Amino acid sequence: GMLLSLSPTPARALVRIRYRPSAGAATIDVFDGLGRRVGGVEEAVADGEAEWAVPAGLAPGVYTVRLRTATAEDTGSVVIVR
């Protein structure tokens, strides 16, 4: 898929997201286990790398990272710990 890696995992403060570069900008959203959006990358760049700052107070658990471009979508998981 387009989503190449999420690191580190488990993560505490910052998740590095690597993805296959595309012609257009990417939108990156992060969801909790109940499907609620808990954050994302507001200014995703098209060079294939982005960072997501884990919000303070976010409960430990498994979160889904969704990457979308104009033509495709991919998802991955990251574990957040405190």
PDB file of C-alpha atoms in Angstrom:
ATOM      1  CA  GLY A   1       0.000   0.000   0.000  1.00  0.00           C
ATOM      2  CA  MET A   2       0.899   3.663   0.095  1.00  0.00           C
ATOM      3  CA  LEU A   3       1.525   3.645   3.838  1.00  0.00           C
ATOM      4  CA  LEU A   4       5.076   2.411   4.246  1.00  0.00           C
ATOM      5  CA  SER A   5       5.770   2.783   7.962  1.00  0.00           C
ATOM      6  CA  LEU A   6       4.610   4.239  11.246  1.00  0.00           C
ATOM      7  CA  SER A   7       7.363   4.658  13.815  1.00  0.00           C
ATOM      8  CA  PRO A   8       8.153   4.375  16.578  1.00  0.00           C
ATOM      9  CA  THR A   9       5.563   1.945  17.838  1.00  0.00           C
ATOM     10  CA  PRO A  10       4.707   1.969  20.636  1.00  0.00           C
ATOM     11  CA  ALA A  11       4.858   5.764  20.519  1.00  0.00           C
ATOM     12  CA  ARG A  12       4.539   8.384  23.244  1.00  0.00           C
ATOM     13  CA  ALA A  13       4.806  11.833  21.710  1.00  0.00           C
ATOM     14  CA  LEU A  14       5.489  11.800  17.994  1.00  0.00           C
ATOM     15  CA  VAL A  15       4.663   9.355  15.206  1.00  0.00           C
ATOM     16  CA  ARG A  16       6.661   9.488  12.000  1.00  0.00           C
ATOM     17  CA  ILE A  17       4.601   8.512   8.962  1.00  0.00           C
ATOM     18  CA  ARG A  18       6.268   7.409   5.747  1.00  0.00           C
ATOM     19  CA  TYR A  19       4.171   6.896   2.636  1.00  0.00           C
ATOM     20  CA  ARG A  20       4.590   6.448  -1.067  1.00  0.00           C
ATOM     21  CA  PRO A  21       4.760   9.910  -2.625  1.00  0.00           C
ATOM     22  CA  SER A  22       1.931  10.854  -4.932  1.00  0.00           C
ATOM     23  CA  ALA A  23       1.149  13.580  -7.407  1.00  0.00           C
ATOM     24  CA  GLY A  24      -1.174  15.327  -4.977  1.00  0.00           C
ATOM     25  CA  ALA A  25      -1.277  16.180  -1.315  1.00  0.00           C
ATOM     26  CA  ALA A  26      -2.137  13.538   1.240  1.00  0.00           C
ATOM     27  CA  THR A  27      -4.648  13.788   4.078  1.00  0.00           C
ATOM     28  CA  ILE A  28      -3.719  11.877   7.240  1.00  0.00           C
ATOM     29  CA  ASP A  29      -6.308  11.223   9.972  1.00  0.00           C
ATOM     30  CA  VAL A  30      -5.992   9.262  13.211  1.00  0.00           C
ATOM     31  CA  PHE A  31      -8.922   7.390  14.778  1.00  0.00           C
ATOM     32  CA  ASP A  32      -9.412   5.657  18.117  1.00  0.00           C
ATOM     33  CA  GLY A  33     -10.833   2.161  18.584  1.00  0.00           C
ATOM     34  CA  LEU A  34     -14.389   3.499  18.385  1.00  0.00           C
ATOM     35  CA  GLY A  35     -13.754   5.211  15.067  1.00  0.00           C
ATOM     36  CA  ARG A  36     -13.611   8.740  16.472  1.00  0.00           C
ATOM     37  CA  ARG A  37     -11.109  11.102  14.868  1.00  0.00           C
ATOM     38  CA  VAL A  38      -8.583  12.090  17.515  1.00  0.00           C
ATOM     39  CA  GLY A  39      -6.183  14.041  15.331  1.00  0.00           C
ATOM     40  CA  GLY A  40      -4.225  14.072  12.154  1.00  0.00           C
ATOM     41  CA  VAL A  41      -1.659  15.874  10.087  1.00  0.00           C
ATOM     42  CA  GLU A  42      -3.043  19.218   8.996  1.00  0.00           C
ATOM     43  CA  GLU A  43      -0.235  20.093   6.594  1.00  0.00           C
ATOM     44  CA  ALA A  44       0.691  16.792   4.987  1.00  0.00           C
ATOM     45  CA  VAL A  45       3.382  17.170   2.362  1.00  0.00           C
ATOM     46  CA  ALA A  46       3.703  15.222  -0.848  1.00  0.00           C
ATOM     47  CA  ASP A  47       7.321  14.111  -0.383  1.00  0.00           C
ATOM     48  CA  GLY A  48       6.290  10.970   1.440  1.00  0.00           C
ATOM     49  CA  GLU A  49       6.976  11.909   5.057  1.00  0.00           C
ATOM     50  CA  ALA A  50       4.868  13.496   7.772  1.00  0.00           C
ATOM     51  CA  GLU A  51       4.754  13.678  11.559  1.00  0.00           C
ATOM     52  CA  TRP A  52       1.801  13.448  13.924  1.00  0.00           C
ATOM     53  CA  ALA A  53       2.117  14.936  17.392  1.00  0.00           C
ATOM     54  CA  VAL A  54       0.228  12.708  19.823  1.00  0.00           C
ATOM     55  CA  PRO A  55      -2.186  14.908  21.828  1.00  0.00           C
ATOM     56  CA  ALA A  56      -1.433  15.204  25.530  1.00  0.00           C
ATOM     57  CA  GLY A  57      -3.781  13.058  27.570  1.00  0.00           C
ATOM     58  CA  LEU A  58      -4.641  10.677  24.745  1.00  0.00           C
ATOM     59  CA  ALA A  59      -5.513   7.300  26.261  1.00  0.00           C
ATOM     60  CA  PRO A  60      -3.074   4.459  25.637  1.00  0.00           C
ATOM     61  CA  GLY A  61      -4.283   2.026  23.013  1.00  0.00           C
ATOM     62  CA  VAL A  62      -4.279   1.061  19.367  1.00  0.00           C
ATOM     63  CA  TYR A  63      -5.101   3.791  16.880  1.00  0.00           C
ATOM     64  CA  THR A  64      -5.777   3.665  13.149  1.00  0.00           C
ATOM     65  CA  VAL A  65      -3.898   5.992  10.825  1.00  0.00           C
ATOM     66  CA  ARG A  66      -5.692   6.647   7.536  1.00  0.00           C
ATOM     67  CA  LEU A  67      -3.843   8.097   4.562  1.00  0.00           C
ATOM     68  CA  ARG A  68      -5.879   9.459   1.678  1.00  0.00           C
ATOM     69  CA  THR A  69      -4.883  11.011  -1.614  1.00  0.00           C
ATOM     70  CA  ALA A  70      -7.067  12.093  -4.507  1.00  0.00           C
ATOM     71  CA  THR A  71      -6.941   8.600  -5.975  1.00  0.00           C
ATOM     72  CA  ALA A  72      -6.288   6.110  -3.176  1.00  0.00           C
ATOM     73  CA  GLU A  73      -6.601   5.275   0.527  1.00  0.00           C
ATOM     74  CA  ASP A  74      -4.555   3.159   2.943  1.00  0.00           C
ATOM     75  CA  THR A  75      -4.641   2.464   6.668  1.00  0.00           C
ATOM     76  CA  GLY A  76      -2.239   1.300   9.347  1.00  0.00           C
ATOM     77  CA  SER A  77      -2.110   0.927  13.119  1.00  0.00           C
ATOM     78  CA  VAL A  78       0.009   2.544  15.793  1.00  0.00           C
ATOM     79  CA  VAL A  79       0.148   1.785  19.516  1.00  0.00           C
ATOM     80  CA  ILE A  80       0.160   4.802  21.862  1.00  0.00           C
ATOM     81  CA  VAL A  81       1.567   4.397  25.367  1.00  0.00           C
ATOM     82  CA  ARG A  82       2.125   6.768  28.254  1.00  0.00           C
TER      83      ARG A  82
END
